[in-house]
Amino acid sequence: MEIRVLKYFLAIAQEESISGAAEVLHLSQPTLSRQIKDMEDELGKQLLIRGNRKVTLTEEGMILRKRAEEIIDLVNKAENEINLSNETISGDIYIGTGESDALRVIAEAAGNLTKDYPDIHFHITSGDTVDITENLDKGLFDFCILWGNIDTSKYNYLSLPMKDRWVVIMRKDSPLAYKPYISPEDLYDKPLILSRHSLAEGALNTWFKTDPSKLNVVAEYNLVFNASLMVDEGMGYAVSFDKIINVTGDSNLCIKPLRPELEIGMSIVWKKYQIFSKAGEKFLEKLNEIL
């Protein structure tokens, strides 16, 4: 399977048309059709459903589209790093992070670095632990921020000096809003909105002091802002990190700390044996200086 043909396939998926993709790619329609048919024969799977006006992807085609996008991203990233592997300090740095006040230290390092090297560009992608570690493992991120214990068999890391504190986000008119803090027992009979990885994270699991299957989890989230909208609409109580959602002014929401208080440390992480671009090396140096 050639990179060139993968790009052809992605163009068809984007245009939803072989003729439209052929025009974009400056190829004849028969040539493009033959290339895609050869790829289908090679894989032994139909990738496209060819209609009168547009083509749609089969289930196998959708899988290939996702993987092809990742492959092309990695190829482009490699080409950029190789082209910039001379004395010029420039290039792109990709960082994955959850929603956390810890991003401030990353922003400080990035800001200081770009003052010295204005041709370095940062790409910050938000997601939960599941999303960002998957992309780190695939090589799509150079660094990511992770919480709790780090798998040192896979990653190198720098511990960050701050910690995130767990809180509960609720409506100001909710039955628990009058309480100065929230205990595990307060939440046992309440509808909960939790992040995908929160109960897998040992500290929060221990804090609840009960079997997670007995909790009334009505929804899961990967971005806290989405969780806050669900809370605002009366779906339940969201357990999240502090300092992310603004509840000042005319907000319908309020934030209550946990009791006993629960905090979690965090680290910036990269793959073991990773070879950084010069931009990546400089970022790591700057981060070490700040820390």
CSV table of C-alpha atoms in Angstrom, one decimal:
chain,number,residue,atom,x,y,z
A,1,MET,CA,0.0,0.0,0.0
A,2,GLU,CA,1.6,3.3,-1.1
A,3,ILE,CA,1.4,6.6,0.7
A,4,ARG,CA,0.4,8.2,-2.7
A,5,VAL,CA,-2.6,5.9,-3.0
A,6,LEU,CA,-3.6,6.6,0.6
A,7,LYS,CA,-3.7,10.3,-0.2
A,8,TYR,CA,-5.9,9.5,-3.3
A,9,PHE,CA,-8.3,7.6,-1.0
A,10,LEU,CA,-8.5,10.4,1.5
A,11,ALA,CA,-9.2,12.9,-1.3
A,12,ILE,CA,-12.2,10.7,-2.4
A,13,ALA,CA,-13.4,10.5,1.1
A,14,GLN,CA,-13.2,14.3,1.5
A,15,GLU,CA,-14.9,15.1,-1.8
A,16,GLU,CA,-17.3,12.2,-1.6
A,17,SER,CA,-16.8,11.8,-5.3
A,18,ILE,CA,-14.2,10.1,-7.5
A,19,SER,CA,-14.6,12.7,-10.3
A,20,GLY,CA,-14.3,15.5,-7.8
A,21,ALA,CA,-11.2,14.0,-6.2
A,22,ALA,CA,-9.7,13.4,-9.7
A,23,GLU,CA,-10.1,17.1,-10.4
A,24,VAL,CA,-8.5,18.1,-7.2
A,25,LEU,CA,-5.6,15.7,-7.7
A,26,HIS,CA,-5.2,16.6,-11.4
A,27,LEU,CA,-5.7,13.0,-12.4
A,28,SER,CA,-8.1,11.4,-14.9
A,29,GLN,CA,-11.1,9.7,-13.4
A,30,PRO,CA,-10.2,6.3,-14.9
A,31,THR,CA,-6.7,6.4,-13.5
A,32,LEU,CA,-8.0,7.3,-10.0
A,33,SER,CA,-10.7,4.6,-10.1
A,34,ARG,CA,-8.1,2.0,-11.1
A,35,GLN,CA,-5.7,3.0,-8.3
A,36,ILE,CA,-8.5,2.6,-5.7
A,37,LYS,CA,-9.7,-0.7,-7.2
A,38,ASP,CA,-6.2,-2.0,-7.0
A,39,MET,CA,-6.0,-1.1,-3.4
A,40,GLU,CA,-9.4,-2.8,-2.7
A,41,ASP,CA,-8.1,-5.9,-4.4
A,42,GLU,CA,-4.9,-5.8,-2.4
A,43,LEU,CA,-6.8,-5.5,0.9
A,44,GLY,CA,-9.5,-7.9,-0.2
A,45,LYS,CA,-12.2,-5.5,1.1
A,46,GLN,CA,-14.6,-3.0,-0.6
A,47,LEU,CA,-13.8,0.5,0.6
A,48,LEU,CA,-16.3,2.6,-1.3
A,49,ILE,CA,-19.9,2.3,-2.2
A,50,ARG,CA,-20.2,3.9,-5.5
A,51,GLY,CA,-23.5,5.7,-6.0
A,52,ASN,CA,-24.9,7.8,-8.9
A,53,ARG,CA,-24.0,11.2,-7.4
A,54,LYS,CA,-21.5,10.4,-4.6
A,55,VAL,CA,-19.5,7.7,-3.0
A,56,THR,CA,-19.7,6.6,0.6
A,57,LEU,CA,-17.3,4.7,2.8
A,58,THR,CA,-17.9,1.1,3.8
A,59,GLU,CA,-17.2,0.2,7.4
A,60,GLU,CA,-13.7,-1.0,6.3
A,61,GLY,CA,-13.3,2.3,4.4
A,62,MET,CA,-14.0,4.3,7.5
A,63,ILE,CA,-11.4,2.3,9.4
A,64,LEU,CA,-8.9,2.9,6.6
A,65,ARG,CA,-9.7,6.6,6.6
A,66,LYS,CA,-8.9,7.0,10.2
A,67,ARG,CA,-5.6,5.1,10.0
A,68,ALA,CA,-4.7,6.8,6.7
A,69,GLU,CA,-5.1,10.2,8.3
A,70,GLU,CA,-2.8,9.1,11.1
A,71,ILE,CA,-0.2,7.7,8.7
A,72,ILE,CA,-0.2,10.8,6.5
A,73,ASP,CA,0.2,13.0,9.7
A,74,LEU,CA,3.2,11.0,10.8
A,75,VAL,CA,4.7,11.1,7.3
A,76,ASN,CA,4.3,14.9,7.2
A,77,LYS,CA,5.7,15.3,10.7
A,78,ALA,CA,8.7,13.2,9.7
A,79,GLU,CA,9.3,15.1,6.5
A,80,ASN,CA,9.2,18.4,8.4
A,81,GLU,CA,11.6,17.2,11.1
A,82,ILE,CA,14.1,15.9,8.5
A,83,ASN,CA,13.9,19.1,6.4
A,84,LEU,CA,14.5,21.2,9.5
A,85,SER,CA,17.3,19.0,10.9
A,86,ASN,CA,20.1,21.5,10.1
A,87,GLU,CA,21.2,24.3,12.4
A,88,THR,CA,18.0,26.2,12.1
A,89,ILE,CA,15.9,26.0,15.3
A,90,SER,CA,12.4,25.8,14.0
A,91,GLY,CA,9.5,23.4,13.6
A,92,ASP,CA,6.4,22.1,15.3
A,93,ILE,CA,5.9,20.8,18.8
A,94,TYR,CA,2.7,18.7,19.5
A,95,ILE,CA,1.4,18.5,23.0
A,96,GLY,CA,-1.6,16.6,24.3
A,97,THR,CA,-3.2,17.7,27.6
A,98,GLY,CA,-6.4,17.4,29.6
A,99,GLU,CA,-8.1,20.5,30.9
A,100,SER,CA,-6.0,21.7,33.8
A,101,ASP,CA,-4.4,24.7,35.3
A,102,ALA,CA,-1.1,22.9,34.7
A,103,LEU,CA,-1.1,24.2,31.2
A,104,ARG,CA,0.1,27.5,32.6
A,105,VAL,CA,3.7,26.1,33.1
A,106,ILE,CA,3.6,24.7,29.6
A,107,ALA,CA,2.5,28.0,28.2
A,108,GLU,CA,5.2,29.8,30.2
A,109,ALA,CA,7.9,27.5,28.7
A,110,ALA,CA,6.4,27.8,25.2
A,111,GLY,CA,6.2,31.6,25.4
A,112,ASN,CA,9.8,32.0,26.6
A,113,LEU,CA,11.0,29.6,23.9
A,114,THR,CA,9.2,31.4,21.0
A,115,LYS,CA,10.8,34.7,22.1
A,116,ASP,CA,14.2,33.2,21.4
A,117,TYR,CA,13.1,31.0,18.4
A,118,PRO,CA,10.1,32.6,16.7
A,119,ASP,CA,10.0,29.9,14.0
A,120,ILE,CA,8.9,27.2,16.6
A,121,HIS,CA,5.2,26.6,16.6
A,122,PHE,CA,3.1,24.8,19.2
A,123,HIS,CA,0.1,22.6,18.6
A,124,ILE,CA,-1.9,22.0,21.8
A,125,THR,CA,-4.7,19.4,21.7
A,126,SER,CA,-7.1,18.8,24.6
A,127,GLY,CA,-8.5,15.5,25.5
A,128,ASP,CA,-8.7,13.0,28.4
A,129,THR,CA,-6.1,10.5,29.4
A,130,VAL,CA,-7.4,7.9,27.0
A,131,ASP,CA,-7.2,10.2,24.0
A,132,ILE,CA,-3.8,11.8,24.7
A,133,THR,CA,-1.9,8.6,25.6
A,134,GLU,CA,-3.2,6.9,22.5
A,135,ASN,CA,-1.8,9.7,20.3
A,136,LEU,CA,1.4,9.9,22.3
A,137,ASP,CA,2.0,6.1,21.7
A,138,LYS,CA,1.3,6.6,18.0
A,139,GLY,CA,3.9,9.3,17.7
A,140,LEU,CA,1.3,12.0,16.9
A,141,PHE,CA,2.2,13.9,20.1
A,142,ASP,CA,5.7,14.8,21.2
A,143,PHE,CA,4.7,15.4,24.8
A,144,CYS,CA,1.6,15.0,26.9
A,145,ILE,CA,0.4,15.8,30.5
A,146,LEU,CA,-0.6,12.8,32.6
A,147,TRP,CA,-2.0,12.6,36.1
A,148,GLY,CA,-1.1,10.1,38.9
A,149,ASN,CA,1.5,7.4,38.5
A,150,ILE,CA,3.5,7.1,35.3
A,151,ASP,CA,4.3,3.9,33.5
A,152,THR,CA,8.1,4.3,33.6
A,153,SER,CA,8.5,1.2,31.3
A,154,LYS,CA,7.1,3.2,28.5
A,155,TYR,CA,7.7,6.9,29.3
A,156,ASN,CA,10.2,9.4,30.6
A,157,TYR,CA,8.7,12.3,32.5
A,158,LEU,CA,9.2,15.5,34.5
A,159,SER,CA,7.0,16.0,37.6
A,160,LEU,CA,5.2,19.3,37.5
A,161,PRO,CA,5.2,21.4,40.8
A,162,MET,CA,1.5,21.9,41.0
A,163,LYS,CA,-1.4,19.5,41.8
A,164,ASP,CA,-5.0,19.4,40.6
A,165,ARG,CA,-7.7,19.3,43.2
A,166,TRP,CA,-10.9,17.4,42.7
A,167,VAL,CA,-14.2,19.2,43.2
A,168,VAL,CA,-17.9,18.8,42.4
A,169,ILE,CA,-19.6,21.1,40.0
A,170,MET,CA,-23.4,21.6,40.7
A,171,ARG,CA,-26.2,24.0,40.2
A,172,LYS,CA,-26.7,26.7,42.8
A,173,ASP,CA,-30.2,25.4,43.4
A,174,SER,CA,-29.2,21.8,43.9
A,175,PRO,CA,-29.8,20.0,47.3
A,176,LEU,CA,-26.1,20.0,48.1
A,177,ALA,CA,-25.3,23.6,47.2
A,178,TYR,CA,-25.7,24.7,50.8
A,179,LYS,CA,-22.9,22.4,52.0
A,180,PRO,CA,-19.3,23.8,52.5
A,181,TYR,CA,-17.8,20.6,51.2
A,182,ILE,CA,-18.9,17.3,49.7
A,183,SER,CA,-18.3,13.9,51.3
A,184,PRO,CA,-18.5,10.5,49.5
A,185,GLU,CA,-21.8,9.7,51.2
A,186,ASP,CA,-23.4,12.9,49.8
A,187,LEU,CA,-23.0,11.5,46.3
A,188,TYR,CA,-24.1,7.9,46.7
A,189,ASP,CA,-27.7,8.5,45.7
A,190,LYS,CA,-27.0,11.4,43.3
A,191,PRO,CA,-26.7,11.3,39.4
A,192,LEU,CA,-23.0,11.7,38.6
A,193,ILE,CA,-21.2,12.9,35.6
A,194,LEU,CA,-17.7,11.5,35.5
A,195,SER,CA,-14.8,11.6,33.1
A,196,ARG,CA,-14.0,8.4,31.2
A,197,HIS,CA,-10.9,7.7,33.2
A,198,SER,CA,-11.8,9.1,36.6
A,199,LEU,CA,-12.9,5.9,38.3
A,200,ALA,CA,-10.0,4.0,36.8
A,201,GLU,CA,-7.7,6.6,38.5
A,202,GLY,CA,-7.1,4.9,41.9
A,203,ALA,CA,-7.3,7.9,44.2
A,204,LEU,CA,-10.8,9.0,43.2
A,205,ASN,CA,-11.9,5.4,43.3
A,206,THR,CA,-10.6,5.0,46.8
A,207,TRP,CA,-12.2,8.4,47.9
A,208,PHE,CA,-15.7,7.1,47.1
A,209,LYS,CA,-15.2,4.2,49.5
A,210,THR,CA,-17.6,2.0,47.6
A,211,ASP,CA,-17.8,-0.3,44.6
A,212,PRO,CA,-17.9,2.0,41.5
A,213,SER,CA,-20.6,-0.1,40.0
A,214,LYS,CA,-22.9,1.0,42.8
A,215,LEU,CA,-22.6,4.7,41.8
A,216,ASN,CA,-25.3,6.3,39.7
A,217,VAL,CA,-23.2,7.4,36.8
A,218,VAL,CA,-25.6,9.0,34.3
A,219,ALA,CA,-23.1,10.4,31.8
A,220,GLU,CA,-19.4,10.5,31.0
A,221,TYR,CA,-17.3,13.3,29.5
A,222,ASN,CA,-13.9,14.0,28.1
A,223,LEU,CA,-14.0,17.8,28.3
A,224,VAL,CA,-15.1,19.5,31.5
A,225,PHE,CA,-16.9,22.3,29.6
A,226,ASN,CA,-19.3,19.7,28.2
A,227,ALA,CA,-19.8,18.3,31.7
A,228,SER,CA,-20.6,21.8,33.0
A,229,LEU,CA,-23.4,22.2,30.3
A,230,MET,CA,-24.9,18.9,31.4
A,231,VAL,CA,-24.8,20.1,35.0
A,232,ASP,CA,-26.4,23.4,34.0
A,233,GLU,CA,-29.2,21.4,32.3
A,234,GLY,CA,-29.9,19.5,35.5
A,235,MET,CA,-28.5,16.1,34.5
A,236,GLY,CA,-26.5,15.7,37.7
A,237,TYR,CA,-23.3,16.5,39.6
A,238,ALA,CA,-19.9,16.6,37.8
A,239,VAL,CA,-16.7,15.5,39.5
A,240,SER,CA,-13.8,17.4,38.0
A,241,PHE,CA,-10.6,19.3,38.5
A,242,ASP,CA,-10.8,22.8,40.0
A,243,LYS,CA,-9.9,26.1,38.3
A,244,ILE,CA,-11.3,25.1,34.9
A,245,ILE,CA,-15.0,26.2,34.9
A,246,ASN,CA,-15.7,29.8,35.8
A,247,VAL,CA,-18.7,30.0,38.1
A,248,THR,CA,-18.5,33.7,39.0
A,249,GLY,CA,-21.0,36.4,38.0
A,250,ASP,CA,-24.4,35.3,36.8
A,251,SER,CA,-23.4,31.6,36.4
A,252,ASN,CA,-26.0,29.0,37.5
A,253,LEU,CA,-23.3,26.8,38.8
A,254,CYS,CA,-21.1,26.5,41.9
A,255,ILE,CA,-18.1,24.5,42.9
A,256,LYS,CA,-17.7,22.5,46.2
A,257,PRO,CA,-14.5,20.9,47.4
A,258,LEU,CA,-14.3,17.3,48.5
A,259,ARG,CA,-13.9,16.2,52.1
A,260,PRO,CA,-11.5,14.6,52.7
A,261,GLU,CA,-9.6,16.8,50.2
A,262,LEU,CA,-8.3,15.0,47.2
A,263,GLU,CA,-5.4,16.2,45.1
A,264,ILE,CA,-3.5,14.5,42.3
A,265,GLY,CA,0.0,15.2,40.9
A,266,MET,CA,0.9,15.5,37.3
A,267,SER,CA,3.8,15.1,34.9
A,268,ILE,CA,4.8,16.0,31.4
A,269,VAL,CA,5.6,12.8,29.6
A,270,TRP,CA,7.3,11.6,26.5
A,271,LYS,CA,8.0,8.2,25.0
A,272,LYS,CA,11.2,6.4,26.0
A,273,TYR,CA,14.0,6.5,23.5
A,274,GLN,CA,12.2,9.2,21.6
A,275,ILE,CA,14.5,11.2,19.3
A,276,PHE,CA,13.4,14.9,19.4
A,277,SER,CA,13.7,17.5,16.8
A,278,LYS,CA,15.9,20.5,17.7
A,279,ALA,CA,12.7,22.4,18.6
A,280,GLY,CA,11.6,19.6,20.9
A,281,GLU,CA,15.0,19.5,22.6
A,282,LYS,CA,14.9,23.2,23.2
A,283,PHE,CA,11.4,23.0,24.7
A,284,LEU,CA,12.5,20.3,27.1
A,285,GLU,CA,15.6,22.4,28.1
A,286,LYS,CA,13.3,25.5,28.7
A,287,LEU,CA,10.9,23.4,30.7
A,288,ASN,CA,13.7,22.1,32.9
A,289,GLU,CA,14.9,25.6,33.5
A,290,ILE,CA,11.5,26.7,34.7
A,291,LEU,CA,10.9,23.6,36.9
